[in-house]
PDB file of C-alpha atoms in Angstrom:
ATOM      1  CA  MET K   1      77.502 165.118-113.224  1.00 49.00           C
ATOM      2  CA  LYS K   2      75.242 167.979-114.339  1.00 46.00           C
ATOM      3  CA  LYS K   3      76.563 167.640-117.915  1.00 47.00           C
ATOM      4  CA  ILE K   4      75.669 163.948-117.937  1.00 44.00           C
ATOM      5  CA  PHE K   5      72.045 164.687-117.016  1.00 39.00           C
ATOM      6  CA  ILE K   6      71.825 167.415-119.659  1.00 41.00           C
ATOM      7  CA  GLY K   7      73.254 165.038-122.269  1.00 40.00           C
ATOM      8  CA  ILE K   8      70.825 162.296-121.335  1.00 40.00           C
ATOM      9  CA  GLY K   9      67.959 164.799-121.439  1.00 42.00           C
ATOM     10  CA  LEU K  10      68.960 165.941-124.928  1.00 36.00           C
ATOM     11  CA  LEU K  11      69.153 162.357-126.166  1.00 37.00           C
ATOM     12  CA  LEU K  12      65.696 161.608-124.791  1.00 39.00           C
ATOM     13  CA  ALA K  13      64.280 164.786-126.343  1.00 38.00           C
ATOM     14  CA  VAL K  14      65.733 163.897-129.752  1.00 35.00           C
ATOM     15  CA  ASP K  15      64.451 160.325-129.493  1.00 38.00           C
ATOM     16  CA  THR K  16      60.945 161.496-128.561  1.00 38.00           C
ATOM     17  CA  ALA K  17      60.853 164.140-131.283  1.00 40.00           C
ATOM     18  CA  MET K  18      61.856 161.518-133.825  1.00 39.00           C
ATOM     19  CA  SER K  19      59.088 159.155-132.668  1.00 53.00           C
ATOM     20  CA  GLN K  20      56.329 161.724-133.126  1.00 74.00           C
ATOM     21  CA  ILE K  21      54.362 161.406-136.322  1.00 85.00           C
ATOM     22  CA  LYS K  22      55.228 163.946-138.977  1.00 91.00           C
ATOM     23  CA  ILE K  23      53.112 166.105-141.304  1.00 94.00           C
ATOM     24  CA  GLY K  24      52.013 164.154-144.376  1.00 92.00           C
ATOM     25  CA  GLU K  25      52.248 160.758-142.697  1.00 90.00           C
ATOM     26  CA  ALA K  26      49.373 158.337-142.213  1.00 87.00           C
ATOM     27  CA  MET K  27      48.237 157.705-138.648  1.00 90.00           C
ATOM     28  CA  PRO K  28      48.620 154.453-136.763  1.00 91.00           C
ATOM     29  CA  GLU K  29      45.366 152.734-135.865  1.00 95.00           C
ATOM     30  CA  ILE K  30      43.713 153.498-132.558  1.00 96.00           C
ATOM     31  CA  SER K  31      41.184 150.984-131.216  1.00 97.00           C
ATOM     32  CA  LEU K  32      39.867 151.861-127.769  1.00 97.00           C
ATOM     33  CA  PRO K  33      36.648 151.598-125.772  1.00 98.00           C
ATOM     34  CA  ALA K  34      33.971 154.291-125.807  1.00 98.00           C
ATOM     35  CA  PRO K  35      32.006 155.133-122.639  1.00 97.00           C
ATOM     36  CA  ASN K  36      29.574 152.285-123.452  1.00 97.00           C
ATOM     37  CA  ASP K  37      32.571 149.879-123.688  1.00 97.00           C
ATOM     38  CA  SER K  38      32.187 149.312-127.455  1.00 98.00           C
ATOM     39  CA  ILE K  39      35.489 149.481-129.337  1.00 98.00           C
ATOM     40  CA  VAL K  40      35.881 152.430-131.705  1.00 98.00           C
ATOM     41  CA  ASN K  41      38.537 152.438-134.428  1.00 98.00           C
ATOM     42  CA  LEU K  42      40.123 155.611-135.778  1.00 97.00           C
ATOM     43  CA  SER K  43      40.056 154.000-139.237  1.00 96.00           C
ATOM     44  CA  SER K  44      36.234 154.004-139.145  1.00 97.00           C
ATOM     45  CA  PHE K  45      36.421 157.769-139.862  1.00 97.00           C
ATOM     46  CA  LYS K  46      38.331 157.387-143.141  1.00 92.00           C
ATOM     47  CA  GLY K  47      36.978 159.809-145.707  1.00 96.00           C
ATOM     48  CA  LYS K  48      36.360 162.474-143.049  1.00 98.00           C
ATOM     49  CA  VAL K  49      38.483 165.276-141.661  1.00 98.00           C
ATOM     50  CA  VAL K  50      39.411 164.153-138.137  1.00 98.00           C
ATOM     51  CA  LEU K  51      40.799 165.976-135.136  1.00 98.00           C
ATOM     52  CA  ILE K  52      42.466 163.527-132.741  1.00 98.00           C
ATOM     53  CA  ASP K  53      42.341 165.215-129.345  1.00 98.00           C
ATOM     54  CA  PHE K  54      44.442 163.712-126.540  1.00 97.00           C
ATOM     55  CA  TRP K  55      43.088 164.873-123.190  1.00 97.00           C
ATOM     56  CA  ALA K  56      42.109 163.872-119.631  1.00 97.00           C
ATOM     57  CA  SER K  57      39.419 164.922-117.157  1.00 97.00           C
ATOM     58  CA  TRP K  58      42.002 166.224-114.663  1.00 97.00           C
ATOM     59  CA  CYS K  59      43.774 168.434-117.247  1.00 97.00           C
ATOM     60  CA  ARG K  60      42.635 172.059-116.862  1.00 97.00           C
ATOM     61  CA  PRO K  61      43.901 173.241-120.278  1.00 97.00           C
ATOM     62  CA  CYS K  62      42.144 170.250-121.871  1.00 97.00           C
ATOM     63  CA  ARG K  63      38.877 171.055-120.168  1.00 97.00           C
ATOM     64  CA  ALA K  64      39.237 174.730-121.100  1.00 97.00           C
ATOM     65  CA  SER K  65      39.596 173.796-124.794  1.00 97.00           C
ATOM     66  CA  ASN K  66      36.617 171.397-124.837  1.00 97.00           C
ATOM     67  CA  PRO K  67      33.955 174.104-125.430  1.00 97.00           C
ATOM     68  CA  PHE K  68      35.825 175.421-128.506  1.00 98.00           C
ATOM     69  CA  VAL K  69      36.282 171.905-129.906  1.00 98.00           C
ATOM     70  CA  GLN K  70      32.582 171.176-129.273  1.00 98.00           C
ATOM     71  CA  ARG K  71      31.527 174.353-131.136  1.00 98.00           C
ATOM     72  CA  LEU K  72      33.863 173.502-134.026  1.00 98.00           C
ATOM     73  CA  TYR K  73      32.439 169.993-134.174  1.00 98.00           C
ATOM     74  CA  LYS K  74      28.833 171.228-134.239  1.00 98.00           C
ATOM     75  CA  LYS K  75      29.651 173.756-136.953  1.00 98.00           C
ATOM     76  CA  TYR K  76      31.410 171.343-139.340  1.00 98.00           C
ATOM     77  CA  LYS K  77      30.153 167.823-138.525  1.00 98.00           C
ATOM     78  CA  LEU K  78      27.589 167.817-141.331  1.00 98.00           C
ATOM     79  CA  LYS K  79      30.376 168.726-143.763  1.00 98.00           C
ATOM     80  CA  GLY K  80      32.477 165.689-142.808  1.00 98.00           C
ATOM     81  CA  PHE K  81      34.379 166.780-139.698  1.00 98.00           C
ATOM     82  CA  GLU K  82      34.825 164.416-136.751  1.00 98.00           C
ATOM     83  CA  VAL K  83      36.585 164.643-133.420  1.00 98.00           C
ATOM     84  CA  PHE K  84      38.176 161.487-132.026  1.00 98.00           C
ATOM     85  CA  ALA K  85      39.004 162.317-128.417  1.00 98.00           C
ATOM     86  CA  VAL K  86      41.422 159.986-126.636  1.00 98.00           C
ATOM     87  CA  SER K  87      41.340 160.245-122.857  1.00 97.00           C
ATOM     88  CA  SER K  88      44.194 158.994-120.721  1.00 95.00           C
ATOM     89  CA  ASP K  89      42.067 158.898-117.559  1.00 96.00           C
ATOM     90  CA  LYS K  90      42.751 155.894-115.375  1.00 96.00           C
ATOM     91  CA  LYS K  91      39.312 156.158-113.749  1.00 96.00           C
ATOM     92  CA  LYS K  92      36.394 155.672-116.125  1.00 96.00           C
ATOM     93  CA  GLU K  93      33.989 157.464-113.773  1.00 97.00           C
ATOM     94  CA  ALA K  94      36.017 160.712-113.849  1.00 97.00           C
ATOM     95  CA  TRP K  95      36.251 160.569-117.649  1.00 97.00           C
ATOM     96  CA  VAL K  96      32.522 159.951-118.150  1.00 98.00           C
ATOM     97  CA  GLU K  97      31.644 162.700-115.666  1.00 98.00           C
ATOM     98  CA  ALA K  98      33.887 165.191-117.520  1.00 98.00           C
ATOM     99  CA  ILE K  99      32.148 164.315-120.813  1.00 98.00           C
ATOM    100  CA  LYS K 100      28.775 165.061-119.181  1.00 98.00           C
ATOM    101  CA  GLN K 101      29.940 168.265-117.485  1.00 98.00           C
ATOM    102  CA  ASP K 102      31.522 169.610-120.682  1.00 97.00           C
ATOM    103  CA  LYS K 103      28.493 168.522-122.779  1.00 97.00           C
ATOM    104  CA  ILE K 104      30.722 166.756-125.296  1.00 98.00           C
ATOM    105  CA  THR K 105      28.890 165.039-128.147  1.00 98.00           C
ATOM    106  CA  TYR K 106      31.815 163.967-130.332  1.00 98.00           C
ATOM    107  CA  THR K 107      33.475 160.537-130.242  1.00 98.00           C
ATOM    108  CA  GLN K 108      35.225 159.667-126.998  1.00 98.00           C
ATOM    109  CA  VAL K 109      37.525 156.735-126.294  1.00 98.00           C
ATOM    110  CA  ASN K 110      39.673 155.952-123.287  1.00 97.00           C
ATOM    111  CA  ASP K 111      43.086 154.432-122.777  1.00 95.00           C
ATOM    112  CA  ASN K 112      43.122 153.895-119.031  1.00 94.00           C
ATOM    113  CA  SER K 113      46.879 153.251-119.007  1.00 92.00           C
ATOM    114  CA  GLY K 114      47.578 156.925-118.259  1.00 91.00           C
ATOM    115  CA  TRP K 115      51.078 158.012-119.250  1.00 92.00           C
ATOM    116  CA  ASP K 116      52.037 154.352-119.860  1.00 92.00           C
ATOM    117  CA  SER K 117      49.655 154.316-122.833  1.00 91.00           C
ATOM    118  CA  LYS K 118      50.952 152.633-125.990  1.00 92.00           C
ATOM    119  CA  VAL K 119      48.782 155.047-128.010  1.00 94.00           C
ATOM    120  CA  LEU K 120      50.404 158.109-126.419  1.00 93.00           C
ATOM    121  CA  GLN K 121      53.802 156.570-127.114  1.00 92.00           C
ATOM    122  CA  ALA K 122      52.935 155.745-130.737  1.00 91.00           C
ATOM    123  CA  PHE K 123      51.924 159.358-131.351  1.00 92.00           C
ATOM    124  CA  GLY K 124      54.830 160.829-129.390  1.00 92.00           C
ATOM    125  CA  VAL K 125      52.463 162.631-127.016  1.00 94.00           C
ATOM    126  CA  GLU K 126      54.324 164.033-124.019  1.00 93.00           C
ATOM    127  CA  GLU K 127      51.761 166.560-122.824  1.00 95.00           C
ATOM    128  CA  ILE K 128      48.075 167.144-123.057  1.00 96.00           C
ATOM    129  CA  PRO K 129      46.130 168.570-124.656  1.00 96.00           C
ATOM    130  CA  THR K 130      47.780 167.511-127.894  1.00 96.00           C
ATOM    131  CA  THR K 131      45.894 167.417-131.174  1.00 97.00           C
ATOM    132  CA  PHE K 132      46.484 165.958-134.616  1.00 97.00           C
ATOM    133  CA  LEU K 133      44.397 167.130-137.587  1.00 98.00           C
ATOM    134  CA  LEU K 134      43.948 164.581-140.368  1.00 97.00           C
ATOM    135  CA  ASP K 135      42.717 165.112-143.912  1.00 97.00           C
ATOM    136  CA  LYS K 136      40.110 162.876-145.583  1.00 96.00           C
ATOM    137  CA  ASN K 137      42.841 160.400-146.547  1.00 94.00           C
ATOM    138  CA  GLY K 138      43.999 159.997-142.952  1.00 94.00           C
ATOM    139  CA  LYS K 139      47.206 161.977-143.482  1.00 95.00           C
ATOM    140  CA  LEU K 140      48.474 164.374-140.831  1.00 96.00           C
ATOM    141  CA  VAL K 141      47.935 168.029-141.732  1.00 97.00           C
ATOM    142  CA  ALA K 142      48.676 169.835-138.449  1.00 97.00           C
ATOM    143  CA  ILE K 143      49.809 169.245-134.871  1.00 96.00           C
ATOM    144  CA  ASP K 144      48.403 171.366-132.049  1.00 96.00           C
ATOM    145  CA  ALA K 145      46.630 173.880-134.297  1.00 96.00           C
ATOM    146  CA  GLU K 146      44.320 176.009-132.153  1.00 95.00           C
ATOM    147  CA  GLY K 147      41.620 178.650-132.430  1.00 95.00           C
ATOM    148  CA  ARG K 148      41.258 180.461-135.735  1.00 96.00           C
ATOM    149  CA  LYS K 149      44.096 178.521-137.325  1.00 97.00           C
ATOM    150  CA  LEU K 150      42.433 175.199-136.517  1.00 98.00           C
ATOM    151  CA  GLU K 151      39.059 176.408-137.734  1.00 98.00           C
ATOM    152  CA  SER K 152      40.483 177.743-141.011  1.00 98.00           C
ATOM    153  CA  LEU K 153      42.240 174.418-141.625  1.00 98.00           C
ATOM    154  CA  VAL K 154      39.060 172.440-140.899  1.00 98.00           C
ATOM    155  CA  LYS K 155      37.002 174.748-143.118  1.00 98.00           C
ATOM    156  CA  ALA K 156      39.461 174.305-146.022  1.00 98.00           C
ATOM    157  CA  LEU K 157      39.692 170.529-145.589  1.00 98.00           C
ATOM    158  CA  VAL K 158      35.948 169.807-145.478  1.00 97.00           C
ATOM    159  CA  LYS K 159      35.319 171.575-148.822  1.00 91.00           C
TER     160      LYS K 159
END
């Protein structure tokens, strides 16, 4: 019985890995509501370097990374860098409060479906935070780049 569960787990892992977007590929569209309920489209940032940041207000590692992402955004936004943060919070109030507490000024959208989110599924996101860095043409350059590596990639791409 144990071997059956391991086999099923391996099949699911392979299936999920295959569904995640790969380096060099274009991103699927994301159209979700901002805190003011207006719909924001990922495609509206074409021509800019974009960090797609999947997160939630209840996720401690996500919240811990928000100050770094905010500093990176402030440093490079005038050079064509944008952050498109996709929250999976089911409760709008918790999401909006986290944005205020973390003093986030970059673009925020919410898919209140939680882990049942079609967007999370389309991107193959199984854990948060998960990030995707896109070049000016909307092609994927890096997945889950952090810290100095992320900053050096952003710096090179905005030139």
